[in-house]
XYZ file of C-alpha atoms in Angstrom:
373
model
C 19.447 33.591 -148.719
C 21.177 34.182 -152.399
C 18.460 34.478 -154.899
C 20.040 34.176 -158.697
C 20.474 36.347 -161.430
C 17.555 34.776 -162.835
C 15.220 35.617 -159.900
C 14.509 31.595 -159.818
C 15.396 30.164 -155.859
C 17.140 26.794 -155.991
C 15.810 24.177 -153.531
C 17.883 21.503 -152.843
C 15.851 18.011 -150.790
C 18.863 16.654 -149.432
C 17.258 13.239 -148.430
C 18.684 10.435 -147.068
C 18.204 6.969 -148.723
C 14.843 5.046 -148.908
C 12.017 6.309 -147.947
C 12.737 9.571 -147.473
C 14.393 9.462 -151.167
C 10.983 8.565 -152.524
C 9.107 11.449 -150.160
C 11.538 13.979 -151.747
C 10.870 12.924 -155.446
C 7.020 12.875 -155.132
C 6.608 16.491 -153.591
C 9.255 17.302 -156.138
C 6.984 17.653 -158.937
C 4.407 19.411 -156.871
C 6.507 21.954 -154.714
C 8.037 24.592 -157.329
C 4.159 25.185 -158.334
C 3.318 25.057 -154.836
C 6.352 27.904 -153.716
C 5.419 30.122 -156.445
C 2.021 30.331 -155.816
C 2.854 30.803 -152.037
C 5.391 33.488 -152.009
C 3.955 35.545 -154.650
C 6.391 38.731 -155.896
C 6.695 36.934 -159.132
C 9.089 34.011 -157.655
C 9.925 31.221 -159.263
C 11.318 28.456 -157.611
C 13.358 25.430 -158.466
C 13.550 21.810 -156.700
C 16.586 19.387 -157.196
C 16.088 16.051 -155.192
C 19.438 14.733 -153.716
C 19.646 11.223 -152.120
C 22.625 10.686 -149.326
C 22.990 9.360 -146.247
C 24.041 12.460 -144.644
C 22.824 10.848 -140.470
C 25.508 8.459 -141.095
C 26.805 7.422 -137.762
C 26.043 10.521 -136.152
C 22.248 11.761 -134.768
C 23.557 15.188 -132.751
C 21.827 17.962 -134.155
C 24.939 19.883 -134.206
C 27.108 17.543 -136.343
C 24.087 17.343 -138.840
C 23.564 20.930 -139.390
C 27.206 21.514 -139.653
C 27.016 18.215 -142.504
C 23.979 20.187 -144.082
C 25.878 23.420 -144.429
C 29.207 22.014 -145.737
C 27.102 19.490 -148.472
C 25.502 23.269 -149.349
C 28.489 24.638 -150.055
C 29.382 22.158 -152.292
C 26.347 22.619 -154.708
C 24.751 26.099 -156.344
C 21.561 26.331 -154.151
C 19.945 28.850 -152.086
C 17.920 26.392 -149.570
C 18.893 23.314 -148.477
C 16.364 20.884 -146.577
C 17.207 17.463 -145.399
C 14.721 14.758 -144.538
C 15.834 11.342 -142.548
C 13.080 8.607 -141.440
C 15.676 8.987 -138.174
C 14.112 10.424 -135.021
C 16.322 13.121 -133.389
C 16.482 14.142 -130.133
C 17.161 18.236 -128.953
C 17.408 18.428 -124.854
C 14.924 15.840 -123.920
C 12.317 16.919 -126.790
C 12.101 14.665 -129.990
C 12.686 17.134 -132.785
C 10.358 18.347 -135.640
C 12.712 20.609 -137.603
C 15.807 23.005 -137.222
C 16.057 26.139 -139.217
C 19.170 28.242 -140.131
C 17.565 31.506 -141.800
C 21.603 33.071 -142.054
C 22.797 29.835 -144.118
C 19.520 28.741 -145.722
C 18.975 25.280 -144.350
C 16.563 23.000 -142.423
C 16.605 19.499 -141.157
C 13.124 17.430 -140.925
C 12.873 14.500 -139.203
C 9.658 12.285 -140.552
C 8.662 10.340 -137.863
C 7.571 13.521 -136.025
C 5.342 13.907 -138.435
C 3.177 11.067 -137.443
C 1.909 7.767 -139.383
C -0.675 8.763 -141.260
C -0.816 11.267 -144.644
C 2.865 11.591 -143.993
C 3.143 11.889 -147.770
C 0.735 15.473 -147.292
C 2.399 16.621 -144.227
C 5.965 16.262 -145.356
C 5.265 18.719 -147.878
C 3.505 20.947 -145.856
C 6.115 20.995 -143.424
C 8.978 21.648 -146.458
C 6.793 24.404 -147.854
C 6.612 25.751 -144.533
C 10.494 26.080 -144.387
C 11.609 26.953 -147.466
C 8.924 30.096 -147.325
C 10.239 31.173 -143.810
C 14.206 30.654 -145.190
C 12.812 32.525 -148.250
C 11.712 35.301 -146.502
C 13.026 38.711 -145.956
C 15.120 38.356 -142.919
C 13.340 39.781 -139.747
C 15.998 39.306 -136.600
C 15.443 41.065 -133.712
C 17.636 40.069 -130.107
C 15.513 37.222 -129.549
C 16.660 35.532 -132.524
C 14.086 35.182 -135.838
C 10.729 36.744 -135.891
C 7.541 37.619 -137.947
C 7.598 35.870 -140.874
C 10.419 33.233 -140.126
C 8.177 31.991 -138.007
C 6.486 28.373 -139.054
C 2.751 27.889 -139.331
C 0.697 25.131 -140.662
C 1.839 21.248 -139.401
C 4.193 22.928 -137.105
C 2.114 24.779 -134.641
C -1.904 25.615 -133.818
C -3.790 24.501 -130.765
C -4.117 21.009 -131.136
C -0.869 20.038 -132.363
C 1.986 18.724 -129.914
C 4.675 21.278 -131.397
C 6.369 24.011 -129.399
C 9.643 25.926 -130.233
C 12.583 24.315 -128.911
C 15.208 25.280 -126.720
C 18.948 25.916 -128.688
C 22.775 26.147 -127.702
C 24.547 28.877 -127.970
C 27.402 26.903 -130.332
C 24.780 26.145 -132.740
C 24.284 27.604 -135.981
C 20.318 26.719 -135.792
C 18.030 29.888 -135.051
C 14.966 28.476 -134.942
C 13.958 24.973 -134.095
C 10.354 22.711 -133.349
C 9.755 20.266 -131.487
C 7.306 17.887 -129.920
C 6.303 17.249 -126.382
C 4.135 15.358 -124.336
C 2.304 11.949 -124.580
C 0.615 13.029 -128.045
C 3.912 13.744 -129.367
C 5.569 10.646 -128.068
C 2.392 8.724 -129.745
C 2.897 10.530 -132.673
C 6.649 10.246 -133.012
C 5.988 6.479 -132.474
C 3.912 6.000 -135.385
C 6.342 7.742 -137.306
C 8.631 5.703 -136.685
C 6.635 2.244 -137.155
C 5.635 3.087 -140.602
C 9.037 4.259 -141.246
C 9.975 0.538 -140.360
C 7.168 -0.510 -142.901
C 5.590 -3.315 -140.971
C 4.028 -4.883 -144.153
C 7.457 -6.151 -145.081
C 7.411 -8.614 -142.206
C 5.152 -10.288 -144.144
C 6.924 -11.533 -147.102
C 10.878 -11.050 -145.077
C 9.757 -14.306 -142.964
C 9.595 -16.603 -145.650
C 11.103 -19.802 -143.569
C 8.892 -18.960 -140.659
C 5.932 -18.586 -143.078
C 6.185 -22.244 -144.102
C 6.582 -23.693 -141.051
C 3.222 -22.001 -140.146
C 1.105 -22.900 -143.203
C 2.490 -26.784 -142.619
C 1.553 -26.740 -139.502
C -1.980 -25.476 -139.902
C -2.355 -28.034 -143.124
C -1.530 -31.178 -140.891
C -3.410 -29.480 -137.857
C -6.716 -28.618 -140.406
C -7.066 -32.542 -140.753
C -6.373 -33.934 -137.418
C -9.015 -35.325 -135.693
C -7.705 -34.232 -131.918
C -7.794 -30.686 -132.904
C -11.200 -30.884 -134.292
C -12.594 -32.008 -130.968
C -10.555 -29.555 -129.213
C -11.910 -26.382 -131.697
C -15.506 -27.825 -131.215
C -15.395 -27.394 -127.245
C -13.211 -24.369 -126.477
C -15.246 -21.530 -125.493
C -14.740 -17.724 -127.323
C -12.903 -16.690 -124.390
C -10.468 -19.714 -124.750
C -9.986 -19.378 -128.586
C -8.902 -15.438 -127.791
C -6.736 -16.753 -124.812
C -5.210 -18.843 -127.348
C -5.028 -16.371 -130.187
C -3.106 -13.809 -128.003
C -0.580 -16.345 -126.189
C 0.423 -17.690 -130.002
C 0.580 -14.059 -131.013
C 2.883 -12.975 -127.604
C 4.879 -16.124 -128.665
C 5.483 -15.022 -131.794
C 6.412 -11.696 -131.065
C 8.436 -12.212 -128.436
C 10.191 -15.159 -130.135
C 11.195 -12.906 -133.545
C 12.342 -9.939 -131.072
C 14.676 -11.952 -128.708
C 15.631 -14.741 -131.449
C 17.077 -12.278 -133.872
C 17.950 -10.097 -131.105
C 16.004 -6.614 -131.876
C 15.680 -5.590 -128.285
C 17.450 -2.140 -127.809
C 19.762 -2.032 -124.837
C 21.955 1.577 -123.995
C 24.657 1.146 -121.201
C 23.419 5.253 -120.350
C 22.176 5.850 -116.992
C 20.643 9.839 -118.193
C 16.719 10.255 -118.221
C 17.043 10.624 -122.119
C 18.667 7.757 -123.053
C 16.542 5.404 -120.992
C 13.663 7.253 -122.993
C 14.873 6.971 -126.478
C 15.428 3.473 -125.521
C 11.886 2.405 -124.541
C 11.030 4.438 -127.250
C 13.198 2.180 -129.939
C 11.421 -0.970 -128.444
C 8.052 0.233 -128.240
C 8.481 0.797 -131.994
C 10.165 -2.565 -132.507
C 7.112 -4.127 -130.509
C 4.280 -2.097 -132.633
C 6.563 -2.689 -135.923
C 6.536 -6.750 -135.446
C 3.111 -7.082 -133.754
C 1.512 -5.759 -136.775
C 3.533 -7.806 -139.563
C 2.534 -11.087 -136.638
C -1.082 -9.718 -137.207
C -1.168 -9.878 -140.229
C 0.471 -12.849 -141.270
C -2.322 -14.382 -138.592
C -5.634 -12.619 -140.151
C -3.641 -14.425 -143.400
C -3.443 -17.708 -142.236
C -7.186 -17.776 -140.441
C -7.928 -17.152 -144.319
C -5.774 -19.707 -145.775
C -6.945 -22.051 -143.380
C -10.409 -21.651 -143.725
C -9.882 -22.016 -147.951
C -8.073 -25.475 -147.080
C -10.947 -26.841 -144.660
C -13.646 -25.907 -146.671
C -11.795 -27.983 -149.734
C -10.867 -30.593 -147.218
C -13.205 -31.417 -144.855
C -15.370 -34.287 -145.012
C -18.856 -33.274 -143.004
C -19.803 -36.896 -142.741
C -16.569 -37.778 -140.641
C -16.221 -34.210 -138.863
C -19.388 -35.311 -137.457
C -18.779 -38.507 -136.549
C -15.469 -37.622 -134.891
C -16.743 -34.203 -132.803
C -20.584 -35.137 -132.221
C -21.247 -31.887 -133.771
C -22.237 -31.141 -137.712
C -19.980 -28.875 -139.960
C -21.470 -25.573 -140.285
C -20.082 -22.197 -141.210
C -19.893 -21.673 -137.238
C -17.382 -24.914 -137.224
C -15.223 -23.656 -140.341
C -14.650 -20.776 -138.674
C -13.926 -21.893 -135.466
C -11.848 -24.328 -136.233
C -9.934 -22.514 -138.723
C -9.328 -19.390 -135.904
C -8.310 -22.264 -133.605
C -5.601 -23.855 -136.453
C -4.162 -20.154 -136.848
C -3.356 -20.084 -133.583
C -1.361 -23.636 -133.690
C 0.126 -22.559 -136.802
C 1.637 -19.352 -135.809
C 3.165 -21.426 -132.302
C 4.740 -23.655 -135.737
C 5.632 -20.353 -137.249
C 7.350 -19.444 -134.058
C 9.495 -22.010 -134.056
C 10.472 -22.085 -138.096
C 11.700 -18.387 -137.686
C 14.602 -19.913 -135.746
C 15.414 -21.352 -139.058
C 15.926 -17.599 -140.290
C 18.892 -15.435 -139.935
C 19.037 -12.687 -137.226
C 19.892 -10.410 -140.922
C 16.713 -11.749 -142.651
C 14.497 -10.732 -139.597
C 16.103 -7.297 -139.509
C 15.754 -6.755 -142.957
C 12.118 -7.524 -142.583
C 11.240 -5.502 -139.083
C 13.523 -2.338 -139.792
C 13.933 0.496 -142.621
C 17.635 0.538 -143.862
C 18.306 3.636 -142.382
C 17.086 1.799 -138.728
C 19.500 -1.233 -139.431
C 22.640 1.104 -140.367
C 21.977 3.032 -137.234
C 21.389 -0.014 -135.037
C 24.246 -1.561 -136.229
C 26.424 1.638 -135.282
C 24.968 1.384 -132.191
C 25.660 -2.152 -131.566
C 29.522 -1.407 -132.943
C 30.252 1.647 -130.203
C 28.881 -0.853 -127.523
C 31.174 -3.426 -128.796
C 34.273 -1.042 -128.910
C-alpha cells in the first residue's frame, strides 16, 4: 500500500451505479474523519467516490478483482474498494468481501450485509477494509495475519461470517463470507431492499387503475354488500390471501420474472431459488402495500358514499364502523383480482423496472441473452 508524499492515503469507492453510488457518497463525507481517528499515527486520509458499472456481464470473483486492479491502475490511489447491490458467489458460499492486502483493493457485495441499517453497516464494513489494507503488512505462510484480519460486521459470535476458502490463481488473500440459513436470510434481505420494493408501488400505474375502478364500482354494488355483511373473518382472510397469491403470481409469470438456469450443479440450482425467493419477497411486499392502500382508499370512498338508510335496507344489517371496515377489506380484495388483470395492460419492461434495481435488470438481461445464444 503506497502512502504519498503528503502522508494523506487516497481511498478510492469504486461503486457501481444506483444504489450503491448513493451508499458511497453518503459515507463519503463521514469516512476520512472516521479513518483518521481509527488508524491514529497522525494519518490523514482521503475519499474520492467513483460510480461505474465495473460487474458488467461478469459476477466471477476472479474477473472482478482482476477489473478492480486494472481500474486502480488507471487512477492515483492507494486503496481501492468496490461496492455492487450484486450478490456474489465464492465455492458454494455467498460472499461478504475479498481483500488484496499486496494491491490494495477490496470488493463488497451489499446484500450480504442484510436489509436493515445497511446505510451503518456498509461503512463499517469499508472502514473495516481500508484499516486492514492500511495496515503494516503482517504475512506469514498461511497467507495475511494479525492486523489484516477484519473485525466488527465481519465476524463475532453471532454473526453468519466465516473466512472463505480461495484459489490458488487468485490475487485475493483474504476473503468473508456467509454461511448457513441466517446468512441465506440475510443475503435475501439484502437483496430485496436492493430491489426497492416500494417502487412497485408507483411502477404499476395501469394495474393501479384497474384496481381502484374496480373497488369504486364494487364499493356501491349492492351484491357485494350482502356478500361483505355475511362472510365470516376466516373467509375475508381466505379471500385476502387468494387475491394477493393472484396478484403475485400474475405480475411474476405475466412479465416473466421467474429465474430459470439450464445448470444441473448444486450452486446454480441454489442461486436460482435464491433469485426467485427474492423476486417473490420483492413483489409480495409492493402487492402488500398497494392492498393496505386500497383497504384505505376504499374505506375514504364508502364512508363519502354510502347511504346508511339503503345499506340497511339492502343487507338487513345497519352501517356501523364494523360494516365500513368490512366491507371495505372485502372490496380490496375484488379490487386487487381487477388489478391483476389491468397489469396485463403493462409492459413486461414497466414491471421490471418496478420489481428490480438496474443493476438486477442489466444482469438478468445478460442472463437471459447467454441462454438465448
Amino acid at each position: 500500500m503506497r502512502v504519498s508524499s503528503q502522508g494523506v492515503t487516497v481511498v478510492a469507492l469504486l461503486a457501481d451505479p444506483d444504489a450503491p453510488t448513493e451508499i458511497a457518497q453518503r459515507m463519503a463525507r463521514m469516512l476520512p474523519g472516521r479513518l483518521a481517528e481509527r488508524s491514529g499515527q497522525g494519518r490523514r486520509f482521503d475519499v474520492e467516490v467513483v460510480s461505474e458499472p465495473f460487474t458488467a456481464a461478469a459476477e466471477d470473483l476472479p474477473t472482478l478483482m482482476h477489473r478492480i486492479m486494472d481500474r486502480g491502475n488507471e487512477g492515483d490511489w492507494d486503496i481501492v474498494v468496490a461496492l455492487t447491490d450484486l450478490p456474489l458467489h465464492s465455492h458454494g458460499r455467498k460472499l461478504m468481501v475479498d481483500l488484496s492486502h499486496e494491491h490494495g483493493l477490496a470488493l463488497l457485495s451489499l446484500p450480504t450485509l442484510g436489509g436493515f441499517r445497511l446505510q451503518t453497516r456498509a461503512q463499517r464494513a469499508v472502514e473495516e477494509a481500508v484499516l486492514s489494507l492500511a495496515a503494516p503488512r503482517a504475512t506469514g505462510p498461511a497467507g495475511p495475519t494479525g492486523s489484516q484480519s477484519l473485525r466488527g460486521p465481519f465476524i463475532g459470535r453471532l454473526a453468519p461470517v466465516r473466512p472463505g476458502q480461495i484459489g490458488e490463481d487468485e490475487i485475493a488473500d483474504l476473503r468473508y463470507v456467509v454461511s448457513g440459513p441466517r446468512g441465506y436470510l440475510r443475503v435475501l434481505l439484502g437483496m430485496v431492499r436492493a430491489n426497492q420494493p416500494w417502487r412497485l408501488v408507483p411502477g404499476l400505474s395501469k394495474a393501479l387503475a384497474a384496481a381502484l375502478a374496480t373497488g369504486a364500482v364494487a364499493t356501491v354494488n349492492s351484491t357485494i354488500w350482502n356478500l361483505a355483511t355475511s362472510l365470516s373473518t376466516p373467509r375475508l382472510v381466505i379471500a385476502m390471501v387468494g387475491s394477493l397469491a393472484l396478484m403475485i403470481g400474475w405480475l411474476i409469470i405475466d412479465a416473466n420474472l421467474w429465474h430459470r438456469t439450464d445448470e444441473v450443479s448444486p450452486e446454480a440450482r441454489k442461486t436460482a431459488a435464491l433469485y426467485n425467493a427474492s423476486t417473490v419477497v420483492t413483489v409480495g411486499i409492493g402487492v402488500i402495500v398497494c392492498y393496505a392502500g386500497l383497504v384505505v382508499i376504499n374505506l375514504v370512498w364508502a364512508l363519502f358514499i354510502l347511504n346508511g338508510r339503503v345499506f340497511a335496507s339492502t343487507t338487513r344489517t345497519p352501517l356501523h364502523s364494523t360494516e365500513y371496515w368490512t366491507l371495505s377489506w372485502f372490496v380490496a380484495s375484488v379490487a386487487t383480482v381487477g388489478g391483476a388483470l389491468g397489469s396485463g395492460l403493462e409492459s413486461d419492461e414497466a414491471i421490471r423496472a418496478a420489481a428490480y434495481s438496474k443493476r438486477e435488470q442489466e444482469r438478468r438481461n445478460a442472463l437471459r441473452d447467454d441462454q438465448g445464444d
